Amino acid sequence: MKLGIIGIGGHGAGHLRAILNGQGAELVGIADANETLARQAGEQHQVPNFTRWQDLLEQVPMEGLVVCVPHDLYDEIIAAACGKKLHVLKEKPVARNLEEGKRFVHYAESAGVKLMVGTQRRFSPAFQTMRSRQTAVAPLFMFRSHYSFCWEPDFAWRGVKERAGGGAMLDMGYHPIDQMLWQMGAPSEVYAVCSDKARPGTPFPYDTDDTAILTCRYANGSIGYILMSWATSPPEESVYLHGANGVLKSTWNELTHWTPQGELVEEQHWAFDGYDALRTQLETFIQSVQSGSEPPSSAQEQLANMAILDAAYRSAETGAPQKVELP
Ligand SMILES: NC(=O)c1ccc[n+]([C@@H]2O[C@H](COP(=O)([O-])OP(=O)(O)OC[C@H]3O[C@@H](n4cnc5c(N)ncnc54)[C@H](O)[C@@H]3O)[C@@H](O)[C@H]2O)c1
């Protein structure tokens, strides 16, 4: 599949590598606003390169596009790509809010193209094994996840709500929320508290949250919580599923299974990293396009994640629990 890429500087570098190595993928062009970056990558991989993404779309014939840019740029890019009948793999989040997400789904559906959202943890064997092993610990009654790391002093576009859509809860929290959805389904009600106190006096633009705790209630009485911070240590990313018959803990490449009393049942390790997940994700996107099937993490499916986030930010603003209205 002939693929162009927009945004190769940050996380897009991994997507570029995935296109170069992914089965069925052929890199045909690059766009990045950073002229040096675009030129160097274009020369290295011998493909046309541009600083304006519009030029990439106008000048290079392709079938699909991988897009990895600041959140406020997706609307125009996805509209234009769908206008050219290109299938799109966009990075998470599906959008800055539910309304924008529905618009993206409309662009893709009207054009008859696939729009997939990057949620690469779904392609980690550890998280996948957790999902397939749930029956061993079921019935589930609690999901919990901690996700923390320390971002650079300048959050850059991520610190500006208008550009990013939200702070830590939306940006990094998108992943554990996706895991919760994928592993346990959508909660019916959420309550969130957000903080912006981890960087007092920062000279950089900053009106988003840096730390958040989200609690969730399910219609069947199950519960869940997620703790997210992009301004602290130690770095940690873990997901737990608690069931009446046992406990599962997953990280990127480890799965641990205990009895409810804490006796170890099994530990599994995989030699697998984030890049492998990006490549597998891309190959899945290509297979979906070629077979005409709906990709996992399609934009339509990901609207549920956005509905949870919209409700969570409403809760943080009002101080009251909010119902999750699934689209
Ligand atoms: N799935 C993950 O684990 C993960 C991790 C990090 C980021 N992301 C997502 O990836 C996306 C990008 O985040 P990032 O951390 O790479 O951001 P970044 O700011 O590090 O990089 C963005 C890139 O886009 C380029 N760019 C900016 N404006 C452009 C324009 N008008 N035209 C073309 N290129 C332009 C920049 O030059 C830069 O190379 C976001 O959606 C973010 O949420 C996902």
PDB file of N, CA, C and O in Angstrom, residues 154-213:
ATOM      1  N   ASP A 154       8.783  22.244  29.110  1.00  0.00           N
ATOM      2  CA  ASP A 154       7.790  22.918  28.264  1.00  0.00           C
ATOM      3  C   ASP A 154       6.832  21.865  27.688  1.00  0.00           C
ATOM      4  O   ASP A 154       7.262  21.000  26.911  1.00  0.00           O
ATOM      5  N   PHE A 155       5.575  21.955  28.064  1.00  0.00           N
ATOM      6  CA  PHE A 155       4.586  21.019  27.497  1.00  0.00           C
ATOM      7  C   PHE A 155       4.286  21.364  26.033  1.00  0.00           C
ATOM      8  O   PHE A 155       3.582  20.639  25.354  1.00  0.00           O
ATOM      9  N   ALA A 156       4.788  22.533  25.576  1.00  0.00           N
ATOM     10  CA  ALA A 156       4.585  23.013  24.195  1.00  0.00           C
ATOM     11  C   ALA A 156       3.085  23.036  23.865  1.00  0.00           C
ATOM     12  O   ALA A 156       2.296  23.434  24.715  1.00  0.00           O
ATOM     13  N   TRP A 157       2.678  22.558  22.664  1.00  0.00           N
ATOM     14  CA  TRP A 157       1.259  22.632  22.282  1.00  0.00           C
ATOM     15  C   TRP A 157       0.373  21.842  23.234  1.00  0.00           C
ATOM     16  O   TRP A 157      -0.818  22.123  23.379  1.00  0.00           O
ATOM     17  N   ARG A 158       0.931  20.844  23.897  1.00  0.00           N
ATOM     18  CA  ARG A 158       0.146  20.025  24.830  1.00  0.00           C
ATOM     19  C   ARG A 158      -0.355  20.815  26.032  1.00  0.00           C
ATOM     20  O   ARG A 158      -1.320  20.435  26.668  1.00  0.00           O
ATOM     21  N   GLY A 159       0.353  21.919  26.339  1.00  0.00           N
ATOM     22  CA  GLY A 159      -0.041  22.716  27.501  1.00  0.00           C
ATOM     23  C   GLY A 159      -1.183  23.675  27.212  1.00  0.00           C
ATOM     24  O   GLY A 159      -1.694  24.319  28.126  1.00  0.00           O
ATOM     25  N   VAL A 160      -1.571  23.774  25.935  1.00  0.00           N
ATOM     26  CA  VAL A 160      -2.588  24.767  25.539  1.00  0.00           C
ATOM     27  C   VAL A 160      -3.894  24.041  25.219  1.00  0.00           C
ATOM     28  O   VAL A 160      -3.974  23.289  24.246  1.00  0.00           O
ATOM     29  N   LYS A 161      -4.899  24.259  26.060  1.00  0.00           N
ATOM     30  CA  LYS A 161      -6.141  23.480  25.942  1.00  0.00           C
ATOM     31  C   LYS A 161      -6.771  23.585  24.559  1.00  0.00           C
ATOM     32  O   LYS A 161      -7.230  22.600  23.988  1.00  0.00           O
ATOM     33  N   GLU A 162      -6.784  24.783  24.018  1.00  0.00           N
ATOM     34  CA  GLU A 162      -7.397  24.989  22.701  1.00  0.00           C
ATOM     35  C   GLU A 162      -6.715  24.104  21.642  1.00  0.00           C
ATOM     36  O   GLU A 162      -7.361  23.561  20.760  1.00  0.00           O
ATOM     37  N   ARG A 163      -5.415  23.950  21.757  1.00  0.00           N
ATOM     38  CA  ARG A 163      -4.673  23.152  20.768  1.00  0.00           C
ATOM     39  C   ARG A 163      -4.775  21.652  21.061  1.00  0.00           C
ATOM     40  O   ARG A 163      -4.922  20.848  20.142  1.00  0.00           O
ATOM     41  N   ALA A 164      -4.683  21.286  22.341  1.00  0.00           N
ATOM     42  CA  ALA A 164      -4.573  19.859  22.675  1.00  0.00           C
ATOM     43  C   ALA A 164      -5.928  19.221  22.975  1.00  0.00           C
ATOM     44  O   ALA A 164      -6.096  18.019  22.813  1.00  0.00           O
ATOM     45  N   GLY A 165      -6.890  20.015  23.444  1.00  0.00           N
ATOM     46  CA  GLY A 165      -8.199  19.480  23.817  1.00  0.00           C
ATOM     47  C   GLY A 165      -8.289  19.174  25.305  1.00  0.00           C
ATOM     48  O   GLY A 165      -9.366  19.162  25.883  1.00  0.00           O
ATOM     49  N   GLY A 166      -7.146  18.912  25.930  1.00  0.00           N
ATOM     50  CA  GLY A 166      -7.102  18.599  27.356  1.00  0.00           C
ATOM     51  C   GLY A 166      -5.665  18.294  27.714  1.00  0.00           C
ATOM     52  O   GLY A 166      -4.796  18.277  26.830  1.00  0.00           O
ATOM     53  N   GLY A 167      -5.421  18.035  28.982  1.00  0.00           N
ATOM     54  CA  GLY A 167      -4.049  17.801  29.415  1.00  0.00           C
ATOM     55  C   GLY A 167      -3.752  16.320  29.585  1.00  0.00           C
ATOM     56  O   GLY A 167      -4.062  15.504  28.704  1.00  0.00           O
ATOM     57  N   ALA A 168      -3.142  15.978  30.737  1.00  0.00           N
ATOM     58  CA  ALA A 168      -2.712  14.592  30.966  1.00  0.00           C
ATOM     59  C   ALA A 168      -3.873  13.615  30.816  1.00  0.00           C
ATOM     60  O   ALA A 168      -3.712  12.521  30.267  1.00  0.00           O
ATOM     61  N   MET A 169      -5.045  14.001  31.285  1.00  0.00           N
ATOM     62  CA  MET A 169      -6.177  13.045  31.253  1.00  0.00           C
ATOM     63  C   MET A 169      -6.535  12.686  29.823  1.00  0.00           C
ATOM     64  O   MET A 169      -6.812  11.532  29.515  1.00  0.00           O
ATOM     65  N   LEU A 170      -6.517  13.659  28.920  1.00  0.00           N
ATOM     66  CA  LEU A 170      -6.858  13.366  27.525  1.00  0.00           C
ATOM     67  C   LEU A 170      -5.670  12.774  26.781  1.00  0.00           C
ATOM     68  O   LEU A 170      -5.801  11.777  26.073  1.00  0.00           O
ATOM     69  N   ASP A 171      -4.517  13.361  26.955  1.00  0.00           N
ATOM     70  CA  ASP A 171      -3.377  13.004  26.107  1.00  0.00           C
ATOM     71  C   ASP A 171      -2.817  11.632  26.458  1.00  0.00           C
ATOM     72  O   ASP A 171      -2.857  10.700  25.657  1.00  0.00           O
ATOM     73  N   MET A 172      -2.309  11.484  27.673  1.00  0.00           N
ATOM     74  CA  MET A 172      -1.732  10.186  28.050  1.00  0.00           C
ATOM     75  C   MET A 172      -2.807   9.261  28.614  1.00  0.00           C
ATOM     76  O   MET A 172      -2.745   8.048  28.462  1.00  0.00           O
ATOM     77  N   GLY A 173      -3.823   9.876  29.283  1.00  0.00           N
ATOM     78  CA  GLY A 173      -4.915   9.079  29.844  1.00  0.00           C
ATOM     79  C   GLY A 173      -5.706   8.349  28.776  1.00  0.00           C
ATOM     80  O   GLY A 173      -6.391   7.368  29.069  1.00  0.00           O
ATOM     81  N   TYR A 174      -5.583   8.821  27.549  1.00  0.00           N
ATOM     82  CA  TYR A 174      -6.306   8.172  26.453  1.00  0.00           C
ATOM     83  C   TYR A 174      -5.968   6.684  26.386  1.00  0.00           C
ATOM     84  O   TYR A 174      -6.839   5.863  26.082  1.00  0.00           O
ATOM     85  N   HIS A 175      -4.719   6.327  26.690  1.00  0.00           N
ATOM     86  CA  HIS A 175      -4.296   4.917  26.582  1.00  0.00           C
ATOM     87  C   HIS A 175      -4.920   4.030  27.673  1.00  0.00           C
ATOM     88  O   HIS A 175      -5.520   3.006  27.345  1.00  0.00           O
ATOM     89  N   PRO A 176      -4.783   4.378  28.964  1.00  0.00           N
ATOM     90  CA  PRO A 176      -5.448   3.514  29.958  1.00  0.00           C
ATOM     91  C   PRO A 176      -6.968   3.521  29.824  1.00  0.00           C
ATOM     92  O   PRO A 176      -7.617   2.506  30.102  1.00  0.00           O
ATOM     93  N   ILE A 177      -7.543   4.641  29.367  1.00  0.00           N
ATOM     94  CA  ILE A 177      -8.998   4.638  29.152  1.00  0.00           C
ATOM     95  C   ILE A 177      -9.331   3.667  28.018  1.00  0.00           C
ATOM     96  O   ILE A 177     -10.300   2.908  28.087  1.00  0.00           O
ATOM     97  N   ASP A 178      -8.482   3.656  26.989  1.00  0.00           N
ATOM     98  CA  ASP A 178      -8.718   2.704  25.898  1.00  0.00           C
ATOM     99  C   ASP A 178      -8.581   1.265  26.395  1.00  0.00           C
ATOM    100  O   ASP A 178      -9.354   0.387  26.006  1.00  0.00           O
ATOM    101  N   GLN A 179      -7.590   1.037  27.263  1.00  0.00           N
ATOM    102  CA  GLN A 179      -7.439  -0.313  27.834  1.00  0.00           C
ATOM    103  C   GLN A 179      -8.678  -0.701  28.631  1.00  0.00           C
ATOM    104  O   GLN A 179      -9.157  -1.832  28.545  1.00  0.00           O
ATOM    105  N   MET A 180      -9.198   0.247  29.410  1.00  0.00           N
ATOM    106  CA  MET A 180     -10.395  -0.038  30.219  1.00  0.00           C
ATOM    107  C   MET A 180     -11.557  -0.415  29.299  1.00  0.00           C
ATOM    108  O   MET A 180     -12.255  -1.408  29.530  1.00  0.00           O
ATOM    109  N   LEU A 181     -11.736   0.356  28.230  1.00  0.00           N
ATOM    110  CA  LEU A 181     -12.816   0.085  27.278  1.00  0.00           C
ATOM    111  C   LEU A 181     -12.648  -1.284  26.636  1.00  0.00           C
ATOM    112  O   LEU A 181     -13.605  -2.043  26.483  1.00  0.00           O
ATOM    113  N   TRP A 182     -11.423  -1.577  26.245  1.00  0.00           N
ATOM    114  CA  TRP A 182     -11.109  -2.794  25.501  1.00  0.00           C
ATOM    115  C   TRP A 182     -11.198  -4.020  26.394  1.00  0.00           C
ATOM    116  O   TRP A 182     -11.655  -5.080  25.983  1.00  0.00           O
ATOM    117  N   GLN A 183     -10.759  -3.852  27.651  1.00  0.00           N
ATOM    118  CA  GLN A 183     -10.730  -4.998  28.559  1.00  0.00           C
ATOM    119  C   GLN A 183     -12.071  -5.208  29.251  1.00  0.00           C
ATOM    120  O   GLN A 183     -12.474  -6.337  29.512  1.00  0.00           O
ATOM    121  N   MET A 184     -12.777  -4.103  29.573  1.00  0.00           N
ATOM    122  CA  MET A 184     -13.942  -4.243  30.453  1.00  0.00           C
ATOM    123  C   MET A 184     -15.197  -3.559  29.947  1.00  0.00           C
ATOM    124  O   MET A 184     -16.243  -3.657  30.560  1.00  0.00           O
ATOM    125  N   GLY A 185     -15.083  -2.830  28.854  1.00  0.00           N
ATOM    126  CA  GLY A 185     -16.246  -2.115  28.332  1.00  0.00           C
ATOM    127  C   GLY A 185     -16.360  -0.727  28.936  1.00  0.00           C
ATOM    128  O   GLY A 185     -15.532  -0.304  29.748  1.00  0.00           O
ATOM    129  N   ALA A 186     -17.405  -0.013  28.539  1.00  0.00           N
ATOM    130  CA  ALA A 186     -17.549   1.388  28.950  1.00  0.00           C
ATOM    131  C   ALA A 186     -18.290   1.495  30.281  1.00  0.00           C
ATOM    132  O   ALA A 186     -19.299   0.825  30.487  1.00  0.00           O
ATOM    133  N   PRO A 187     -17.792   2.336  31.188  1.00  0.00           N
ATOM    134  CA  PRO A 187     -18.527   2.588  32.426  1.00  0.00           C
ATOM    135  C   PRO A 187     -19.767   3.428  32.146  1.00  0.00           C
ATOM    136  O   PRO A 187     -19.855   4.085  31.109  1.00  0.00           O
ATOM    137  N   SER A 188     -20.699   3.398  33.081  1.00  0.00           N
ATOM    138  CA  SER A 188     -21.918   4.197  32.888  1.00  0.00           C
ATOM    139  C   SER A 188     -21.777   5.586  33.507  1.00  0.00           C
ATOM    140  O   SER A 188     -22.476   6.514  33.129  1.00  0.00           O
ATOM    141  N   GLU A 189     -20.838   5.717  34.478  1.00  0.00           N
ATOM    142  CA  GLU A 189     -20.703   7.006  35.176  1.00  0.00           C
ATOM    143  C   GLU A 189     -19.241   7.223  35.542  1.00  0.00           C
ATOM    144  O   GLU A 189     -18.541   6.262  35.880  1.00  0.00           O
ATOM    145  N   VAL A 190     -18.791   8.479  35.461  1.00  0.00           N
ATOM    146  CA  VAL A 190     -17.401   8.784  35.849  1.00  0.00           C
ATOM    147  C   VAL A 190     -17.365   9.993  36.792  1.00  0.00           C
ATOM    148  O   VAL A 190     -18.259  10.853  36.768  1.00  0.00           O
ATOM    149  N   TYR A 191     -16.323  10.015  37.593  1.00  0.00           N
ATOM    150  CA  TYR A 191     -16.053  11.164  38.461  1.00  0.00           C
ATOM    151  C   TYR A 191     -14.551  11.436  38.354  1.00  0.00           C
ATOM    152  O   TYR A 191     -13.741  10.520  38.488  1.00  0.00           O
ATOM    153  N   ALA A 192     -14.180  12.666  38.044  1.00  0.00           N
ATOM    154  CA  ALA A 192     -12.755  12.957  37.824  1.00  0.00           C
ATOM    155  C   ALA A 192     -12.315  14.172  38.635  1.00  0.00           C
ATOM    156  O   ALA A 192     -13.083  15.131  38.811  1.00  0.00           O
ATOM    157  N   VAL A 193     -11.077  14.104  39.128  1.00  0.00           N
ATOM    158  CA  VAL A 193     -10.441  15.295  39.691  1.00  0.00           C
ATOM    159  C   VAL A 193      -9.153  15.518  38.916  1.00  0.00           C
ATOM    160  O   VAL A 193      -8.422  14.578  38.616  1.00  0.00           O
ATOM    161  N   CYS A 194      -8.912  16.782  38.561  1.00  0.00           N
ATOM    162  CA  CYS A 194      -7.721  17.139  37.789  1.00  0.00           C
ATOM    163  C   CYS A 194      -6.930  18.196  38.547  1.00  0.00           C
ATOM    164  O   CYS A 194      -7.512  19.021  39.248  1.00  0.00           O
ATOM    165  N   SER A 195      -5.615  18.175  38.353  1.00  0.00           N
ATOM    166  CA  SER A 195      -4.766  19.175  38.996  1.00  0.00           C
ATOM    167  C   SER A 195      -3.814  19.782  37.962  1.00  0.00           C
ATOM    168  O   SER A 195      -3.408  19.105  37.013  1.00  0.00           O
ATOM    169  N   ASP A 196      -3.461  21.041  38.183  1.00  0.00           N
ATOM    170  CA  ASP A 196      -2.453  21.688  37.326  1.00  0.00           C
ATOM    171  C   ASP A 196      -1.359  22.298  38.203  1.00  0.00           C
ATOM    172  O   ASP A 196      -0.786  23.316  37.882  1.00  0.00           O
ATOM    173  N   LYS A 197      -1.066  21.619  39.320  1.00  0.00           N
ATOM    174  CA  LYS A 197      -0.172  22.206  40.325  1.00  0.00           C
ATOM    175  C   LYS A 197       1.248  21.636  40.306  1.00  0.00           C
ATOM    176  O   LYS A 197       2.069  21.991  41.142  1.00  0.00           O
ATOM    177  N   ALA A 198       1.561  20.764  39.343  1.00  0.00           N
ATOM    178  CA  ALA A 198       2.881  20.126  39.362  1.00  0.00           C
ATOM    179  C   ALA A 198       3.986  21.024  38.818  1.00  0.00           C
ATOM    180  O   ALA A 198       5.163  20.740  39.009  1.00  0.00           O
ATOM    181  N   ARG A 199       3.611  22.111  38.121  1.00  0.00           N
ATOM    182  CA  ARG A 199       4.632  22.987  37.531  1.00  0.00           C
ATOM    183  C   ARG A 199       4.360  24.439  37.935  1.00  0.00           C
ATOM    184  O   ARG A 199       4.059  25.281  37.071  1.00  0.00           O
ATOM    185  N   PRO A 200       4.443  24.732  39.247  1.00  0.00           N
ATOM    186  CA  PRO A 200       4.131  26.109  39.670  1.00  0.00           C
ATOM    187  C   PRO A 200       5.100  27.105  39.039  1.00  0.00           C
ATOM    188  O   PRO A 200       6.298  26.840  38.954  1.00  0.00           O
ATOM    189  N   GLY A 201       4.551  28.198  38.555  1.00  0.00           N
ATOM    190  CA  GLY A 201       5.404  29.270  38.026  1.00  0.00           C
ATOM    191  C   GLY A 201       6.060  28.953  36.712  1.00  0.00           C
ATOM    192  O   GLY A 201       7.010  29.636  36.303  1.00  0.00           O
ATOM    193  N   THR A 202       5.607  27.929  35.998  1.00  0.00           N
ATOM    194  CA  THR A 202       6.247  27.619  34.718  1.00  0.00           C
ATOM    195  C   THR A 202       6.145  28.811  33.766  1.00  0.00           C
ATOM    196  O   THR A 202       5.086  29.442  33.674  1.00  0.00           O
ATOM    197  N   PRO A 203       7.238  29.139  33.070  1.00  0.00           N
ATOM    198  CA  PRO A 203       7.174  30.281  32.146  1.00  0.00           C
ATOM    199  C   PRO A 203       6.510  29.896  30.823  1.00  0.00           C
ATOM    200  O   PRO A 203       6.279  30.750  29.978  1.00  0.00           O
ATOM    201  N   PHE A 204       6.193  28.606  30.657  1.00  0.00           N
ATOM    202  CA  PHE A 204       5.654  28.148  29.369  1.00  0.00           C
ATOM    203  C   PHE A 204       4.129  28.199  29.376  1.00  0.00           C
ATOM    204  O   PHE A 204       3.511  28.066  30.430  1.00  0.00           O
ATOM    205  N   PRO A 205       3.525  28.358  28.174  1.00  0.00           N
ATOM    206  CA  PRO A 205       2.069  28.398  28.107  1.00  0.00           C
ATOM    207  C   PRO A 205       1.487  27.111  28.681  1.00  0.00           C
ATOM    208  O   PRO A 205       1.956  26.023  28.346  1.00  0.00           O
ATOM    209  N   TYR A 206       0.486  27.254  29.576  1.00  0.00           N
ATOM    210  CA  TYR A 206       0.012  26.059  30.260  1.00  0.00           C
ATOM    211  C   TYR A 206      -1.358  26.292  30.885  1.00  0.00           C
ATOM    212  O   TYR A 206      -1.459  26.940  31.916  1.00  0.00           O
ATOM    213  N   ASP A 207      -2.411  25.796  30.245  1.00  0.00           N
ATOM    214  CA  ASP A 207      -3.743  25.885  30.856  1.00  0.00           C
ATOM    215  C   ASP A 207      -4.468  24.533  30.824  1.00  0.00           C
ATOM    216  O   ASP A 207      -5.692  24.466  30.731  1.00  0.00           O
ATOM    217  N   THR A 208      -3.681  23.435  30.848  1.00  0.00           N
ATOM    218  CA  THR A 208      -4.292  22.102  30.892  1.00  0.00           C
ATOM    219  C   THR A 208      -3.938  21.427  32.213  1.00  0.00           C
ATOM    220  O   THR A 208      -3.208  21.990  33.019  1.00  0.00           O
ATOM    221  N   ASP A 209      -4.449  20.215  32.398  1.00  0.00           N
ATOM    222  CA  ASP A 209      -4.168  19.447  33.619  1.00  0.00           C
ATOM    223  C   ASP A 209      -2.879  18.645  33.445  1.00  0.00           C
ATOM    224  O   ASP A 209      -2.587  18.159  32.353  1.00  0.00           O
ATOM    225  N   ASP A 210      -2.114  18.500  34.546  1.00  0.00           N
ATOM    226  CA  ASP A 210      -0.909  17.667  34.473  1.00  0.00           C
ATOM    227  C   ASP A 210      -1.095  16.346  35.204  1.00  0.00           C
ATOM    228  O   ASP A 210      -0.290  15.424  35.050  1.00  0.00           O
ATOM    229  N   THR A 211      -2.152  16.264  36.015  1.00  0.00           N
ATOM    230  CA  THR A 211      -2.372  15.082  36.848  1.00  0.00           C
ATOM    231  C   THR A 211      -3.882  14.887  37.002  1.00  0.00           C
ATOM    232  O   THR A 211      -4.608  15.879  37.131  1.00  0.00           O
ATOM    233  N   ALA A 212      -4.334  13.661  36.981  1.00  0.00           N
ATOM    234  CA  ALA A 212      -5.779  13.435  37.110  1.00  0.00           C
ATOM    235  C   ALA A 212      -6.043  12.062  37.703  1.00  0.00           C
ATOM    236  O   ALA A 212      -5.245  11.131  37.540  1.00  0.00           O
ATOM    237  N   ILE A 213      -7.171  11.959  38.390  1.00  0.00           N
ATOM    238  CA  ILE A 213      -7.655  10.657  38.864  1.00  0.00           C
ATOM    239  C   ILE A 213      -9.096  10.522  38.390  1.00  0.00           C
ATOM    240  O   ILE A 213      -9.922  11.420  38.597  1.00  0.00           O
TER     241      ILE A 213
END
